[in-house]
Coordinates of C-alpha atoms in Angstrom, one line a residue:
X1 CA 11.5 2.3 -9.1
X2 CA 12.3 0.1 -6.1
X3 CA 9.9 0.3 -3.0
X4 CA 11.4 -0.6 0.6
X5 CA 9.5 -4.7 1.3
X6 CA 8.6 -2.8 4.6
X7 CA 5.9 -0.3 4.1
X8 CA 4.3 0.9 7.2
X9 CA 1.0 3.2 7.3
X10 CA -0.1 5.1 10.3
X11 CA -2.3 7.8 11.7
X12 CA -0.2 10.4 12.8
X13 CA 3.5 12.0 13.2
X14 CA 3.2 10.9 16.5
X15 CA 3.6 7.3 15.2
X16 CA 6.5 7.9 12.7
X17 CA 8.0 10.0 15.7
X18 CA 8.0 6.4 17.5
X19 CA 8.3 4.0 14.6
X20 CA 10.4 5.1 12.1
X21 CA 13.9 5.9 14.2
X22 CA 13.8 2.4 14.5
X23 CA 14.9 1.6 10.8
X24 CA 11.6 2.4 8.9
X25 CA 12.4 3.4 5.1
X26 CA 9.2 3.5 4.0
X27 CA 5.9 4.9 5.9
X28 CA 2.8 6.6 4.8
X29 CA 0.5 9.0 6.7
X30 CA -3.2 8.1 6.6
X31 CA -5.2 11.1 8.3
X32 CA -8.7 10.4 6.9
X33 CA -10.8 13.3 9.8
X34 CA -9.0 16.1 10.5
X35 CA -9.5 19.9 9.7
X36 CA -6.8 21.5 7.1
X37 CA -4.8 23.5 10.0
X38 CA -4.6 20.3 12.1
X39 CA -3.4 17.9 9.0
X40 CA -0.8 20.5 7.7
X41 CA 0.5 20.8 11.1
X42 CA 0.7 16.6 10.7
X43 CA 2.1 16.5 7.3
X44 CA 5.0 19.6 7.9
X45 CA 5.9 17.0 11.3
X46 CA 6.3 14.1 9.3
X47 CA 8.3 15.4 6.3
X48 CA 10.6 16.7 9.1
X49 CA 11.0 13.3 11.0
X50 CA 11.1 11.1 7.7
X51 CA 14.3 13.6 6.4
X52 CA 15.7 13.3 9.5
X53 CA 15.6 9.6 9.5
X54 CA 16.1 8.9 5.5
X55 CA 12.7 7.3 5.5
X56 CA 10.6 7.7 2.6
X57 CA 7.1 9.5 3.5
X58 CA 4.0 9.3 0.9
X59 CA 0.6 10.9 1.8
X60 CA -2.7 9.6 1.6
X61 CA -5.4 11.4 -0.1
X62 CA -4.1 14.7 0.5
X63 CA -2.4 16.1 -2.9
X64 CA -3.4 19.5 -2.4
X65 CA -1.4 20.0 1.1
X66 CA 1.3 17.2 -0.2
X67 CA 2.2 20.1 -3.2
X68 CA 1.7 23.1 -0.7
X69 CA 4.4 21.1 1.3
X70 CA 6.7 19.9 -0.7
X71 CA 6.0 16.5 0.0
X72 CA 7.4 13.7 -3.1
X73 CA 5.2 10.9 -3.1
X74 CA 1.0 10.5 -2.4
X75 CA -1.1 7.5 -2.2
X76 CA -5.0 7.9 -3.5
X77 CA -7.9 5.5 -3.3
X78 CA -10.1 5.0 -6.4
X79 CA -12.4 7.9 -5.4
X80 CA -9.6 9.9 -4.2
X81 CA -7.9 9.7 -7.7
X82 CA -11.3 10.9 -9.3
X83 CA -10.8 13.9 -8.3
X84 CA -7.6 14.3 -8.2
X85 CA -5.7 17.0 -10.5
X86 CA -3.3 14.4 -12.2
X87 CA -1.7 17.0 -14.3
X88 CA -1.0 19.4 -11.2
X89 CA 0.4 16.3 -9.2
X90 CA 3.2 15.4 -11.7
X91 CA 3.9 19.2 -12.5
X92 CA 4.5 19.1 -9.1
X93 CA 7.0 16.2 -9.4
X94 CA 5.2 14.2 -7.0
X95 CA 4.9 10.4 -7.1
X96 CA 1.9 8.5 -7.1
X97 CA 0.6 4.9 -5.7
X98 CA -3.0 3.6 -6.1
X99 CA -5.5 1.0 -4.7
X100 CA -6.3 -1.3 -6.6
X101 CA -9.4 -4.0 -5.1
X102 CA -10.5 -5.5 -8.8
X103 CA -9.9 -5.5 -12.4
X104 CA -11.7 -2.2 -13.4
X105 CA -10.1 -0.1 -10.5
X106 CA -6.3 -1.9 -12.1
X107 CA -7.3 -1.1 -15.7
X108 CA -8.1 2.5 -14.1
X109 CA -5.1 3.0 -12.1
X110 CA -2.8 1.9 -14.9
X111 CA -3.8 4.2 -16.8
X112 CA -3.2 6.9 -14.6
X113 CA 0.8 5.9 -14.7
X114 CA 1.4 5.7 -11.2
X115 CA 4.3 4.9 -9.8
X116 CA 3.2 1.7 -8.3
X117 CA -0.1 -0.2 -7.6
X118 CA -1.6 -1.8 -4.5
X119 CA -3.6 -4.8 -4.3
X120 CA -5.9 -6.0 -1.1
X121 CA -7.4 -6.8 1.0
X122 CA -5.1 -10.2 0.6
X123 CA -6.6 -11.7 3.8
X124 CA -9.3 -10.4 6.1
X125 CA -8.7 -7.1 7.8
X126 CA -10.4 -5.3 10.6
X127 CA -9.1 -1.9 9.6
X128 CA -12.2 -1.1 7.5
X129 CA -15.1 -2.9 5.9
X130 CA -14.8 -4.1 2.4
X131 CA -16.9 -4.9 -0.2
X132 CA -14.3 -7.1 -1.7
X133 CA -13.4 -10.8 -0.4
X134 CA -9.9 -11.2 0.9
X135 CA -7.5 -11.3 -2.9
X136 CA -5.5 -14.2 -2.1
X137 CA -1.9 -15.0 -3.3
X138 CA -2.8 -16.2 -6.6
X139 CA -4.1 -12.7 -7.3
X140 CA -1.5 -11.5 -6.5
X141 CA 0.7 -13.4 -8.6
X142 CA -2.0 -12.1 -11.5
X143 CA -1.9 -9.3 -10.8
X144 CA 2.2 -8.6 -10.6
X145 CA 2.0 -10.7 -14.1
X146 CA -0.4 -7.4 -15.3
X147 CA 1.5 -4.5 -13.9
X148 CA 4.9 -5.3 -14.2
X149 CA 8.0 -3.5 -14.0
X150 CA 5.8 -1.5 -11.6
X151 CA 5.6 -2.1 -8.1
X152 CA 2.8 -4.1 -6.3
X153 CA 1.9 -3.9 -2.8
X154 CA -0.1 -5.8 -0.9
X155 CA -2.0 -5.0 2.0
X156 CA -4.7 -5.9 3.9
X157 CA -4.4 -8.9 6.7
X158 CA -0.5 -9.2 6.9
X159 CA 1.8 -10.3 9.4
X160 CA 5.3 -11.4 9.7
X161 CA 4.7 -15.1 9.6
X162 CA 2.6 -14.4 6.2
X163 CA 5.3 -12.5 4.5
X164 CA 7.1 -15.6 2.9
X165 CA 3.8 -16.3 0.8
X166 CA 3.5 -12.7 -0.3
X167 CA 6.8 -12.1 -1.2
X168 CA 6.8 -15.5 -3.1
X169 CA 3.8 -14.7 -5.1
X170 CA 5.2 -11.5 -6.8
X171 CA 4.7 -9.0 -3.8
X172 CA 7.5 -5.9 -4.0
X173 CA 6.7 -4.7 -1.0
X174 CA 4.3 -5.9 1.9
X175 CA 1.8 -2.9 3.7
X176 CA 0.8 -2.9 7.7
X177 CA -1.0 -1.0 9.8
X178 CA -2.8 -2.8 12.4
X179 CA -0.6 -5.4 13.1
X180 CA 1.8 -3.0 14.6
X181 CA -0.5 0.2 15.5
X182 CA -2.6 -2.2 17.7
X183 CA 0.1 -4.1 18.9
X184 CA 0.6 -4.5 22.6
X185 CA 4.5 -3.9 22.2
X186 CA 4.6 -1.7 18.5
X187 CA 8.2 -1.1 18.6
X188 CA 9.3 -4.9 19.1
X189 CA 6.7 -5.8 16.5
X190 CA 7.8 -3.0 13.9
X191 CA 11.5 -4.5 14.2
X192 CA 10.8 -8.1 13.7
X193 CA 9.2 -6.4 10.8
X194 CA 12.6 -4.8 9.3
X195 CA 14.4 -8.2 10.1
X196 CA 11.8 -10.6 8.6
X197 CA 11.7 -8.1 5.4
X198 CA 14.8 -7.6 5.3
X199 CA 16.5 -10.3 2.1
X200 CA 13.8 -8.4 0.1
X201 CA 15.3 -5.1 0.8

């Protein structure tokens, strides 16, 4: 499987409303507080949008509603994939991409067979604490040597002007959100984006 280099995650449909017209192939919706009514409502908009716009959309944490909705693709944290209904999700045809933050969380998520694995934080982020230090490219270079053919995403920290060291070190695909979401201009931000990622696409 080939993931888009680009891989945006946001907050809301509101954002891929915005964001993804613009060329976005790949986004995922992160809703971590929101009552079931209010996130279905969320998840229904943005399989609509992402159609329209032949984006791909994957869903964080929520597998039950991602089934109920027909969505094709979910994201889980370590926690998330502990309870988790594995056999229900891939009954259901859905794929699946996991967190990964060190060696016994990769040894976990491989053997889940998921569909592709992400590494971070690679530099510091300010989108939530972590117990983890920032990865670094040389793990991810060790960590593309341990999960290969799958894809690796990285995430945590990025920016365009990082992408060339990322990419170089076995990346397949490069994750944002704060870089664009808290971006004075997001739309000129998520296109320099596309075009820097683009002779990975």
């Amino acid at each position: 499987m080939k993931l888009d280099p680009f891989y945006l995650i946001v907050d809301s449909a509101q954002w891929i409303e915005r964001l993804v017209p613009l060329g976005v192939r790949l986004v995922q919706l992160r809703i971590k507080d929101m009552e079931e009514e209010g996130l279905r409502a969320e998840i229904r908009k943005a399989k609509a949008l992402c159609a329209r716009n032949h984006c791909q959309l994957i869903v964080n944490d929520h597998w039950r509603l991602a089934i109920e909705e027909g969505c094709d693709f979910i994201h889980l944290g370590q926690e998330d994939l502990q309870a988790a209904d594995l056999p229900a999700i891939r009954a259901a045809g859905i794929r699946l991409g996991l967190s990964t933050h060190d060696d016994a969380e990769l040894e976990t998520a491989v053997a889940a067979m998921p569909h592709y694995v992400a590494l971070g934080p690679i530099y510091p982020t300010i989108l939530k604490k972590m117990k983890w230090a920032p990865q670094g490219l040389e793990r991810i270079r060790a960590w593309k040597g341990q999960v290969a053919p799958l894809p690796l995403v990285a995430i945590g920290g990025l920016n365009p002007e990082r992408l060339d060291g990322v990419f170089g070190a076995g990346a397949d695909s490069a994750a944002v959100v704060t870089d664009i979401t808290l971006n004075a201009d997001p739309e000129p931000r998520t296109r320099e984006w596309i075009e820097k990622t683009d002779r990975w696409r």
